[in-house]
XYZ file of C-alpha atoms in Angstrom:
675
model
C -15.199 33.647 -5.807
C -14.345 35.050 -1.948
C -11.124 34.520 -0.715
C -11.746 34.869 2.739
C -12.160 32.364 5.605
C -15.635 32.291 7.063
C -15.164 30.145 9.956
C -12.712 28.254 12.305
C -13.937 25.182 9.968
C -12.776 27.119 6.972
C -9.483 28.226 8.503
C -8.442 24.546 8.813
C -10.099 22.959 5.993
C -7.156 22.873 3.594
C -4.746 22.021 6.235
C -6.805 18.950 7.296
C -7.449 18.100 3.789
C -3.730 17.938 2.811
C -2.970 16.274 5.971
C -5.309 13.497 5.392
C -4.305 12.986 1.532
C -0.635 13.260 2.464
C -1.304 10.689 5.296
C -2.970 8.337 2.752
C 0.083 8.140 0.761
C 3.021 8.512 3.060
C 4.713 5.074 3.501
C 5.907 5.826 7.065
C 2.538 6.750 8.467
C 1.210 4.759 11.196
C -1.864 2.609 10.030
C -4.429 1.810 12.642
C -7.733 0.339 12.696
C -10.624 2.629 12.982
C -12.045 2.223 16.549
C -15.586 3.705 17.344
C -14.229 4.888 20.656
C -10.769 5.736 21.902
C -8.201 3.253 22.943
C -6.493 3.358 26.400
C -3.645 1.005 27.889
C -2.082 1.546 31.336
C 0.978 0.003 32.479
C 1.657 -0.022 36.203
C 4.296 1.416 37.791
C 7.039 1.677 34.856
C 7.547 5.476 35.037
C 10.888 6.161 37.140
C 10.221 8.805 40.094
C 6.723 8.172 40.488
C 5.240 10.601 37.944
C 3.244 9.671 35.209
C 3.280 9.717 31.365
C 0.619 9.921 28.649
C 1.469 9.507 25.069
C -0.686 7.969 22.156
C -1.355 8.281 18.150
C -4.709 10.434 16.742
C -5.593 9.143 13.652
C -8.660 9.765 11.179
C -9.925 6.781 9.188
C -6.959 4.732 10.285
C -4.163 7.513 8.865
C -2.054 9.708 11.013
C -3.156 12.929 11.648
C -0.750 15.893 12.408
C -1.632 19.232 14.091
C -4.796 17.987 16.344
C -4.853 19.135 19.646
C -4.893 16.749 22.581
C -5.916 18.734 25.854
C -5.386 17.014 29.177
C -7.940 18.088 31.633
C -7.977 17.740 35.590
C -8.531 19.539 38.751
C -5.103 20.974 38.316
C -3.226 23.074 35.650
C -4.308 21.990 32.258
C -1.945 20.683 29.651
C -1.995 20.883 25.990
C 0.008 19.009 23.253
C -0.339 19.289 19.286
C 0.415 15.825 17.328
C 3.466 15.569 15.129
C 3.505 14.522 11.587
C 3.137 11.044 12.529
C 0.176 11.794 14.728
C 1.798 10.974 17.973
C 1.681 13.308 21.171
C 3.158 12.886 24.615
C 2.992 14.278 28.110
C 6.191 13.132 29.461
C 5.384 14.183 32.934
C 2.324 14.659 34.918
C 1.027 13.999 38.368
C -0.916 10.884 39.284
C -4.755 11.574 39.491
C -7.764 11.686 37.154
C -7.568 13.192 34.030
C -10.029 13.880 30.646
C -8.085 13.616 27.422
C -9.840 15.553 24.593
C -8.927 15.219 21.021
C -9.901 17.823 18.462
C -9.084 19.301 15.205
C -11.548 21.826 13.497
C -13.571 19.640 10.622
C -13.444 16.605 12.697
C -15.852 15.536 15.748
C -13.839 16.008 19.126
C -13.630 12.878 21.392
C -13.110 12.541 24.915
C -11.973 9.837 27.454
C -11.256 9.728 30.962
C -8.462 7.646 32.891
C -7.084 7.282 36.454
C -3.434 6.868 36.974
C -1.512 6.102 39.941
C 2.222 6.994 40.489
C 4.736 5.590 38.138
C 1.975 4.677 35.364
C 2.406 5.141 31.620
C -0.630 5.424 29.690
C -1.137 4.819 25.938
C -4.132 6.803 24.935
C -5.053 6.415 21.148
C -8.187 7.855 19.532
C -9.539 8.012 15.711
C -11.631 11.250 14.840
C -14.284 11.209 12.320
C -15.487 14.052 9.866
C -18.159 15.979 11.561
C -21.560 16.452 10.062
C -21.291 20.274 9.505
C -22.680 21.166 6.021
C -21.663 24.885 6.122
C -20.187 26.274 2.740
C -16.717 27.121 2.841
C -14.198 28.726 0.436
C -11.040 27.120 0.129
C -7.986 28.635 -1.444
C -4.520 27.627 -1.934
C -3.284 31.097 -0.539
C -3.152 29.765 3.113
C -1.269 26.484 3.210
C -0.536 24.165 6.056
C 2.454 25.177 8.390
C 5.646 24.497 6.734
C 4.520 24.553 2.870
C 5.276 27.488 0.782
C 2.281 29.742 0.345
C 1.000 29.500 -3.288
C 4.144 29.051 -5.359
C 6.284 26.297 -5.568
C 9.450 24.882 -7.698
C 9.480 21.241 -7.907
C 12.807 19.423 -8.682
C 13.706 18.083 -11.943
C 13.502 14.426 -12.546
C 14.584 11.613 -14.696
C 16.798 13.799 -16.381
C 14.701 16.374 -17.678
C 14.554 19.918 -17.427
C 13.220 21.285 -14.127
C 9.542 22.126 -14.736
C 8.374 25.699 -14.619
C 7.278 27.529 -11.675
C 3.423 26.843 -11.145
C 0.819 29.354 -9.350
C -1.860 27.348 -7.956
C -5.395 28.533 -8.483
C -8.060 28.356 -5.625
C -10.454 25.780 -5.387
C -13.973 25.612 -5.854
C -16.694 26.398 -3.174
C -17.330 23.113 -1.305
C -19.399 21.383 1.152
C -17.002 20.629 4.269
C -18.569 16.982 4.145
C -17.076 16.497 0.627
C -13.332 18.088 1.779
C -11.506 14.868 0.970
C -12.790 13.913 -2.369
C -13.213 17.254 -3.541
C -9.515 18.562 -2.925
C -8.027 15.048 -3.900
C -7.615 16.225 -7.320
C -6.680 20.084 -6.851
C -3.871 19.347 -3.842
C -0.715 18.366 -4.931
C 2.603 17.657 -2.872
C 4.729 20.857 -2.329
C 8.556 21.167 -2.101
C 9.181 22.777 1.198
C 11.451 25.536 0.177
C 11.917 28.354 2.594
C 9.749 26.858 4.867
C 8.799 29.325 8.029
C 11.965 29.744 9.715
C 13.991 26.931 8.692
C 17.538 27.370 7.577
C 19.755 25.285 5.188
C 23.273 26.232 4.021
C 23.200 26.779 0.233
C 25.977 24.097 -0.990
C 26.484 23.729 -4.811
C 27.094 20.232 -6.101
C 30.871 19.390 -6.576
C 32.034 19.730 -10.235
C 33.914 17.606 -12.494
C 37.807 18.175 -12.278
C 40.241 17.152 -15.102
C 42.809 14.707 -13.646
C 45.540 16.392 -15.771
C 45.161 19.544 -13.724
C 43.922 18.493 -10.092
C 45.172 15.095 -9.926
C 44.578 15.293 -6.012
C 41.146 15.313 -4.299
C 41.113 15.714 -0.436
C 38.048 16.019 1.917
C 37.344 15.446 5.741
C 35.226 12.524 6.582
C 31.385 12.996 7.741
C 29.480 10.757 9.802
C 26.673 13.261 10.448
C 22.898 11.469 9.525
C 20.636 14.024 10.177
C 19.823 15.056 6.661
C 18.316 11.464 6.010
C 16.057 11.781 9.203
C 15.040 15.098 8.099
C 14.333 14.243 4.576
C 12.240 11.484 5.977
C 10.256 14.168 7.914
C 9.488 16.020 5.034
C 8.360 13.004 2.941
C 6.310 11.713 5.568
C 4.375 14.894 5.847
C 3.452 14.711 2.011
C 6.370 17.188 1.292
C 9.276 16.866 -0.987
C 12.508 18.449 1.118
C 14.310 21.512 0.181
C 17.077 20.671 -2.098
C 19.480 22.415 0.497
C 18.182 19.933 3.140
C 19.702 17.004 0.954
C 23.258 16.190 1.970
C 23.827 13.349 -0.040
C 26.623 11.798 2.005
C 24.597 12.216 5.084
C 21.876 10.098 3.196
C 24.529 7.512 2.020
C 26.263 7.259 5.717
C 22.798 6.825 7.532
C 23.103 3.055 6.612
C 25.766 0.491 7.713
C 27.586 -1.435 5.516
C 29.520 -4.872 5.110
C 32.857 -3.273 5.246
C 35.936 -5.484 6.570
C 37.449 -4.606 10.135
C 40.603 -3.388 10.630
C 43.769 -6.195 10.315
C 46.608 -3.852 10.999
C 46.099 -2.238 14.375
C 44.204 0.560 12.700
C 41.255 1.878 14.233
C 39.383 1.335 11.114
C 39.226 -1.055 7.972
C 39.578 0.336 4.412
C 37.203 -1.017 1.593
C 37.403 0.176 -2.173
C 35.787 -0.764 -5.533
C 34.991 0.296 -8.676
C 32.248 -0.613 -11.105
C 29.760 1.015 -13.819
C 28.092 4.173 -12.750
C 24.281 3.278 -12.568
C 23.275 6.869 -13.814
C 25.649 7.666 -16.526
C 26.515 4.735 -18.793
C 29.988 5.820 -19.937
C 31.036 6.601 -16.585
C 32.751 4.357 -13.638
C 31.908 4.669 -9.636
C 34.678 4.580 -7.090
C 33.368 3.223 -3.895
C 35.303 3.851 -0.730
C 34.234 2.900 2.691
C 35.817 3.094 6.251
C 34.619 0.813 9.357
C 35.518 2.000 12.916
C 36.261 -0.797 15.050
C 33.169 -1.964 17.018
C 33.226 -1.767 20.889
C 30.506 -3.642 23.318
C 28.564 -1.227 25.481
C 29.655 -2.857 28.197
C 33.270 -2.025 27.168
C 32.570 1.440 26.520
C 35.155 3.788 28.426
C 33.618 5.869 31.195
C 31.413 8.889 29.978
C 31.363 12.287 31.582
C 28.444 14.021 29.949
C 26.484 17.207 30.097
C 23.184 17.144 28.822
C 22.550 20.916 27.564
C 19.166 21.174 26.930
C 17.092 24.333 25.042
C 13.850 24.564 27.295
C 12.914 27.888 25.494
C 9.424 28.902 24.673
C 10.006 27.410 20.911
C 10.516 24.039 22.442
C 7.038 23.451 23.573
C 5.441 21.509 20.822
C 5.436 17.348 21.030
C 8.152 17.108 18.544
C 10.733 19.126 20.298
C 11.305 18.993 24.197
C 8.849 16.409 25.157
C 10.660 14.127 22.379
C 14.010 15.095 23.897
C 12.827 14.199 27.045
C 11.653 10.799 25.861
C 14.629 10.266 23.827
C 17.110 10.909 27.051
C 14.994 8.275 28.826
C 16.627 5.916 26.525
C 20.305 6.977 26.666
C 19.797 7.061 30.577
C 18.823 3.390 30.522
C 22.263 2.751 28.872
C 24.307 4.355 31.739
C 26.277 2.205 34.162
C 27.599 3.387 37.736
C 30.980 4.608 36.336
C 29.346 6.948 33.773
C 28.311 10.669 34.905
C 25.583 12.871 33.772
C 25.036 16.736 34.540
C 22.243 18.899 33.154
C 22.336 22.237 32.195
C 19.210 24.046 30.590
C 19.369 27.529 28.850
C 16.215 29.721 28.214
C 16.258 33.391 29.168
C 19.511 32.478 30.979
C 21.486 29.266 31.605
C 21.456 27.036 34.795
C 22.386 23.851 36.362
C 19.609 21.737 36.885
C 21.611 18.689 38.192
C 25.138 18.441 39.165
C 27.226 15.852 37.866
C 25.576 12.619 39.209
C 26.830 8.640 39.052
C 24.601 7.077 35.713
C 23.239 4.363 38.245
C 21.161 6.947 39.957
C 18.865 6.709 36.997
C 15.789 7.887 39.173
C 17.319 11.040 40.251
C 18.505 11.993 36.511
C 15.002 11.141 34.991
C 13.124 13.004 37.791
C 15.152 16.002 36.747
C 14.734 15.378 32.875
C 10.941 14.968 33.426
C 10.554 18.121 35.402
C 11.689 20.460 32.592
C 9.161 23.028 31.348
C 9.690 25.296 28.181
C 9.597 28.964 28.664
C 11.365 32.215 27.564
C 13.715 33.180 24.863
C 17.168 31.252 23.997
C 20.476 32.275 25.492
C 22.585 29.291 23.428
C 25.748 30.825 24.011
C 25.611 31.224 27.735
C 24.347 27.454 27.889
C 27.196 26.285 25.899
C 29.671 28.079 28.333
C 28.295 26.660 31.450
C 27.919 23.225 29.989
C 31.555 23.168 28.912
C 32.660 24.404 32.419
C 30.769 21.557 34.287
C 32.088 19.045 31.444
C 35.477 20.474 32.402
C 35.096 20.345 36.233
C 34.302 16.687 35.873
C 36.932 15.683 33.332
C 37.782 11.954 33.121
C 41.458 11.721 31.563
C 40.859 8.220 30.414
C 37.092 8.547 29.393
C 34.621 9.945 27.031
C 34.054 13.674 27.856
C 30.905 15.019 25.809
C 28.465 17.795 25.779
C 25.133 16.597 24.188
C 23.279 19.614 22.887
C 19.724 19.196 22.171
C 17.737 21.990 20.569
C 15.501 23.191 17.387
C 18.728 25.714 16.971
C 16.803 28.897 17.563
C 19.483 30.776 19.324
C 18.082 34.312 19.801
C 19.871 35.983 22.776
C 23.695 36.752 23.313
C 26.307 35.070 21.070
C 23.600 33.493 18.397
C 25.212 34.447 15.019
C 26.860 30.981 13.296
C 30.369 32.608 12.851
C 30.245 33.688 16.725
C 29.179 30.288 17.620
C 31.721 28.722 15.676
C 34.429 30.839 17.144
C 32.968 29.667 20.725
C 32.967 26.159 19.767
C 36.434 26.002 18.164
C 37.825 27.432 21.537
C 35.995 25.161 23.810
C 37.038 21.876 21.507
C 40.706 22.970 22.782
C 39.758 21.264 26.161
C 39.089 17.825 24.520
C 35.550 18.078 25.626
C 33.307 17.046 22.178
C 29.980 18.219 21.362
C 27.039 16.282 20.096
C 23.888 17.915 18.580
C 20.231 16.521 18.538
C 18.211 18.725 16.261
C 14.253 18.259 16.611
C 11.397 20.145 15.668
C 9.741 21.945 12.464
C 9.237 25.547 11.508
C 11.993 27.088 12.894
C 14.959 24.532 12.404
C 18.273 26.004 12.046
C 19.829 23.043 10.383
C 22.997 25.071 9.130
C 23.906 26.495 12.802
C 23.584 22.738 14.351
C 25.585 21.157 11.505
C 28.333 23.751 12.085
C 28.351 23.368 15.925
C 28.809 19.732 15.504
C 31.584 19.615 13.090
C 33.216 22.362 14.874
C 33.063 20.554 18.135
C 34.446 17.447 17.123
C 31.127 15.566 17.432
C 28.379 14.701 15.252
C 24.882 15.911 14.552
C 21.616 13.675 14.241
C 17.840 14.898 13.691
C 15.260 13.283 15.794
C 11.970 12.955 13.725
C 10.670 10.351 16.137
C 11.420 8.134 18.998
C 12.650 5.420 17.073
C 15.199 7.564 15.407
C 16.319 8.555 19.071
C 16.645 4.588 19.620
C 18.417 4.272 16.724
C 20.923 6.859 17.780
C 21.071 6.621 21.325
C 20.854 2.900 22.034
C 21.692 0.773 19.102
C 24.641 3.544 17.757
C 25.399 4.427 21.330
C 29.084 3.721 20.605
C 29.523 5.735 17.650
C 27.520 8.380 19.116
C 29.848 8.793 22.302
C 32.803 7.149 21.647
C 35.408 8.536 19.270
C 38.243 5.800 17.908
C 39.796 8.205 15.610
C 40.375 12.220 15.220
C 40.869 14.312 12.455
C 40.208 11.683 9.972
C 40.974 12.899 6.103
C 41.013 11.226 2.705
C 43.231 12.199 -0.366
C 42.700 10.387 -3.427
C 45.516 10.605 -6.291
C 44.051 9.384 -9.644
C 45.803 7.767 -12.605
C 45.580 10.160 -15.663
C 45.961 7.024 -17.956
C 42.701 5.503 -16.317
C 40.877 8.234 -15.278
C 40.394 11.599 -17.345
C 37.916 13.327 -14.741
C 36.330 12.765 -11.479
C 33.694 14.397 -9.379
C 33.314 13.474 -5.536
C 29.219 12.770 -5.011
C 28.498 14.684 -1.758
C 30.777 16.021 0.964
C 30.718 19.740 -0.542
C 30.934 21.486 2.937
C 33.903 18.997 3.922
C 36.553 19.913 1.076
C 39.964 20.701 1.953
C 43.078 21.810 0.051
C 45.504 19.383 -0.766
C 48.173 20.753 1.635
C 45.721 20.516 4.275
C 45.894 16.715 4.277
C 49.544 16.915 5.925
C 48.720 19.714 8.292
C 47.904 18.216 11.687
C 46.710 21.615 12.779
C 43.847 21.333 10.209
C 40.854 20.192 11.806
C 38.568 17.328 10.161
C 36.008 14.718 10.856
C 35.636 12.174 13.768
C 34.982 8.363 13.702
C 33.055 6.947 16.350
C 32.987 3.270 17.610
C 31.234 1.160 15.202
C 30.540 3.949 12.332
C 31.020 3.354 9.007
C 32.144 6.209 6.260
C 30.958 5.880 2.863
C 32.073 8.164 -0.208
C 31.516 7.619 -4.001
C 33.440 9.416 -6.919
C 31.754 9.333 -10.203
C 34.859 8.670 -12.755
C 35.459 9.669 -16.686
C 37.430 7.332 -18.349
C 39.640 8.644 -21.249
C 37.664 9.413 -24.493
C 34.871 9.958 -22.345
C 35.474 13.361 -21.073
C 32.838 16.040 -20.460
C 34.472 19.181 -19.650
C 36.078 21.221 -22.365
C 40.008 20.731 -22.910
C 41.159 24.059 -21.313
C 44.467 24.304 -19.085
C 44.143 26.067 -15.750
C 47.398 27.830 -15.319
C 46.808 27.568 -11.453
C 46.196 24.026 -11.638
C 48.505 21.291 -9.631
C 50.818 19.119 -11.575
C 51.047 15.514 -10.634
C 52.813 15.263 -7.130
C 55.750 13.273 -8.674
C 55.522 14.914 -11.887
C 54.490 11.693 -13.663
C 52.000 8.478 -12.202
C 54.790 5.987 -10.617
C 55.373 3.117 -13.046
C 55.026 0.591 -10.743
C 51.238 1.865 -9.952
C 50.320 1.963 -13.767
C 47.556 -0.648 -13.560
C 46.144 1.142 -10.438
C 43.273 3.844 -11.240
C 44.067 5.655 -8.058
C 45.787 5.757 -4.674
C 43.729 6.188 -1.382
C 45.731 7.916 1.511
C 43.912 8.166 5.074
C 45.375 10.333 7.745
C 44.260 10.341 11.227
C 45.057 10.508 14.887
C 44.300 8.117 17.706
C 41.768 9.240 20.241
C 44.364 10.734 22.706
C 46.892 11.585 20.196
C 48.063 14.988 18.740
C 50.258 13.474 15.836
C 48.709 11.781 12.775
C 49.048 8.437 11.108
C 48.758 7.469 7.649
C 47.468 4.445 5.627
C 47.608 3.797 1.945
C 45.864 1.815 -0.531
C 46.051 1.454 -4.148
C 42.555 0.847 -6.068
C 42.019 -1.514 -8.873
C 39.394 -1.145 -11.386
C 38.039 -4.842 -12.357
C 35.626 -3.787 -15.202
C 32.768 -4.865 -13.059
C 29.305 -3.865 -13.763
C 27.204 -2.304 -11.138
C 25.005 -5.602 -10.710
C 27.901 -7.604 -10.406
C 29.162 -5.382 -7.726
C 28.762 -6.176 -3.856
C 25.658 -5.152 -2.062
C 27.346 -2.297 -0.273
C 28.172 -0.658 -3.633
C 24.769 -1.210 -5.019
C 22.889 0.359 -2.040
C 25.110 3.475 -1.621
C 24.575 4.150 -5.378
C 20.862 3.663 -4.980
C 21.022 6.159 -1.986
C 23.557 8.476 -3.932
C 21.162 8.450 -7.144
C 18.338 9.283 -4.979
C 19.891 12.259 -3.345
C 20.596 13.890 -6.644
C 17.063 13.584 -7.926
C 15.611 15.052 -4.822
C 18.394 17.584 -4.970
C 17.341 18.205 -8.756
C 21.627 17.778 -9.589
C 22.803 18.972 -12.973
C 25.033 15.806 -12.801
C 21.894 13.633 -12.356
C 22.497 12.561 -16.358
C 20.134 9.434 -16.671
C 19.374 8.999 -12.876
C 15.686 7.545 -12.450
C 13.467 6.522 -9.516
C 13.028 3.177 -11.285
C 16.732 2.582 -11.262
C 17.114 3.628 -7.618
C 14.255 1.145 -6.728
C 15.850 -1.722 -8.843
C 19.556 -1.257 -6.977
C 18.015 -0.763 -3.865
C 15.969 -3.735 -3.972
C 18.860 -5.695 -5.230
C 20.847 -5.170 -1.966
C 18.434 -5.708 1.131
C 20.419 -8.709 1.951
C 21.079 -8.857 5.782
C 18.657 -6.110 6.303
C 17.737 -7.159 9.965
C 17.307 -3.538 11.302
C 14.631 -2.745 8.293
C 16.170 0.474 7.645
C 16.922 -0.498 3.936
C 13.455 -1.547 3.303
C 12.039 1.489 4.745
C 14.375 3.690 1.983
C 12.720 1.741 -0.795
C 9.277 2.748 0.640
C 10.712 6.493 0.870
C 11.951 5.935 -2.555
C 8.513 4.820 -3.815
C 6.766 7.827 -2.001
C 8.977 10.579 -3.213
C 8.582 8.839 -6.693
C 5.046 9.509 -6.411
C 5.214 12.840 -5.049
C 7.719 14.289 -7.616
C 5.336 12.659 -10.450
C 2.274 14.455 -9.120
C 4.596 17.519 -9.006
C 5.636 17.342 -12.638
C 2.088 16.393 -13.807
C 0.515 19.473 -12.097
C 3.365 21.676 -13.872
C 2.083 20.701 -17.256
């Protein structure tokens, strides 16, 4: 059998087949009808600044079609875009005029349509492509996977407590006719785990291990309100791939969702919730649930904002899921701005420059025109851009307001200061100005997730990954208070466990947020920030006395109990939670403490918040292939998740259930293929 590609049809056949098969199973793909002609809808005069916008979705047989080329042809300069994993494309800013839109992907029949746009028009131009009638014999091999997949070899995660399956070498498919692509390859292509995808970088963080209370009675960590991992995992699953284990940060999966935690009743900027019940994935263990709920602030009551948009316009940002998505996302944010807010725009490619000086938020047309005029080109001098953005923010600093740089990038810094260590040092120095940093990550293929998480962490901000305009709306509209306004800084948690009730414990997630016990009382030690309306959830797996899992060895360097023995007055408590934090404008910390009782409840007698957070955590352990997943299973995740859908007005919990169902199918296919 030959292993070469014979034609342009052949070069794209495997990619096309994988996309279509994945699209048929992906729960989040858009399901559209299959019209015989392209569809177009024009809304008159809604685009600010007089420029026009063209967007749409390309499908095949009603299923989203990633990787299709959309060309915009006119008498002027032609424009092209490539559809994302949801089949979407966007031309955010084009002049008024007559256009021919052409949709194409090798192996499918191209389509065209014409449209006429007047100043300010916004057009939705969808199309459904059909398999072409080409009958050329082609050779398809697994040696040329779609972009973002591992070439040839994959390592599926273990599931349901079983040992990880062996590594599997995929064999080439037989020679087929291109008109029979879908049916012929449906039984040979399997979902792949996107390990070491082309250029994407994820930090390796091993799971937290069980600790013996007799040796380590205190557990200390910094809060984390980032949610980027969940959206990124969703991006992989919607593309028909299991995520790389290191892309799965369990605390970010859990904290993507809101929970029914009480508001503060003692004047603190957040309320505290605790609960202990059965651990769903380990029958002899207990699960401690800790929740913080930051006070909520109406958008109209938010303090004035001094914002600097720091936008990556380098050549790597050209695809529709990068700069065009950022432009559309910032449209949503600008719509929320008020007269008292101010916005400046700094861009960086080969060099950094000021595109828009600090401008009042009610001058929306001026701000949006500057956003829409951006074009990607050049290399990426990110460090230079950061310096300029912070300078502009400092020049317009609002003493009683929210001062923040919003960095939007795929993280591909390659000019000047570019290493994680150097950029971390730069951001740590800049945060002394009390200008905070939020990071919006986008794109596929060269995503530097580890760098962006570090920048947001060290910049006293948050990190979100935008896989769609819907996610942008969640981050920049629905959760704008939490994204922009900090209500508590340097928030640290420390839990002291009662050895009479808890023999061992393990913090689920937060691996890169762990602190030393002495850091808890050190106000110079940086920790996480809590935004208005944000909730923070943490879970501890607890081992009661008599059910120990660790060997009974003594660590001579371990800690003794703080007071030498558990206080008598707390003998019935399982643990004591202490939270240390700073008010937004203060440099000295405050302390809150709560005793935690175990009422011996079962998981299904616990709160909806407990069950749903436990379901998300269990799912994360399955995706990571965690060694401590015990009897975790997709069946149990779905049972827990479905039992906690009350009050899901946003639909995010229902979407979670669908993603779990989809990942279960992908994992089962991988395991089946490995046998």
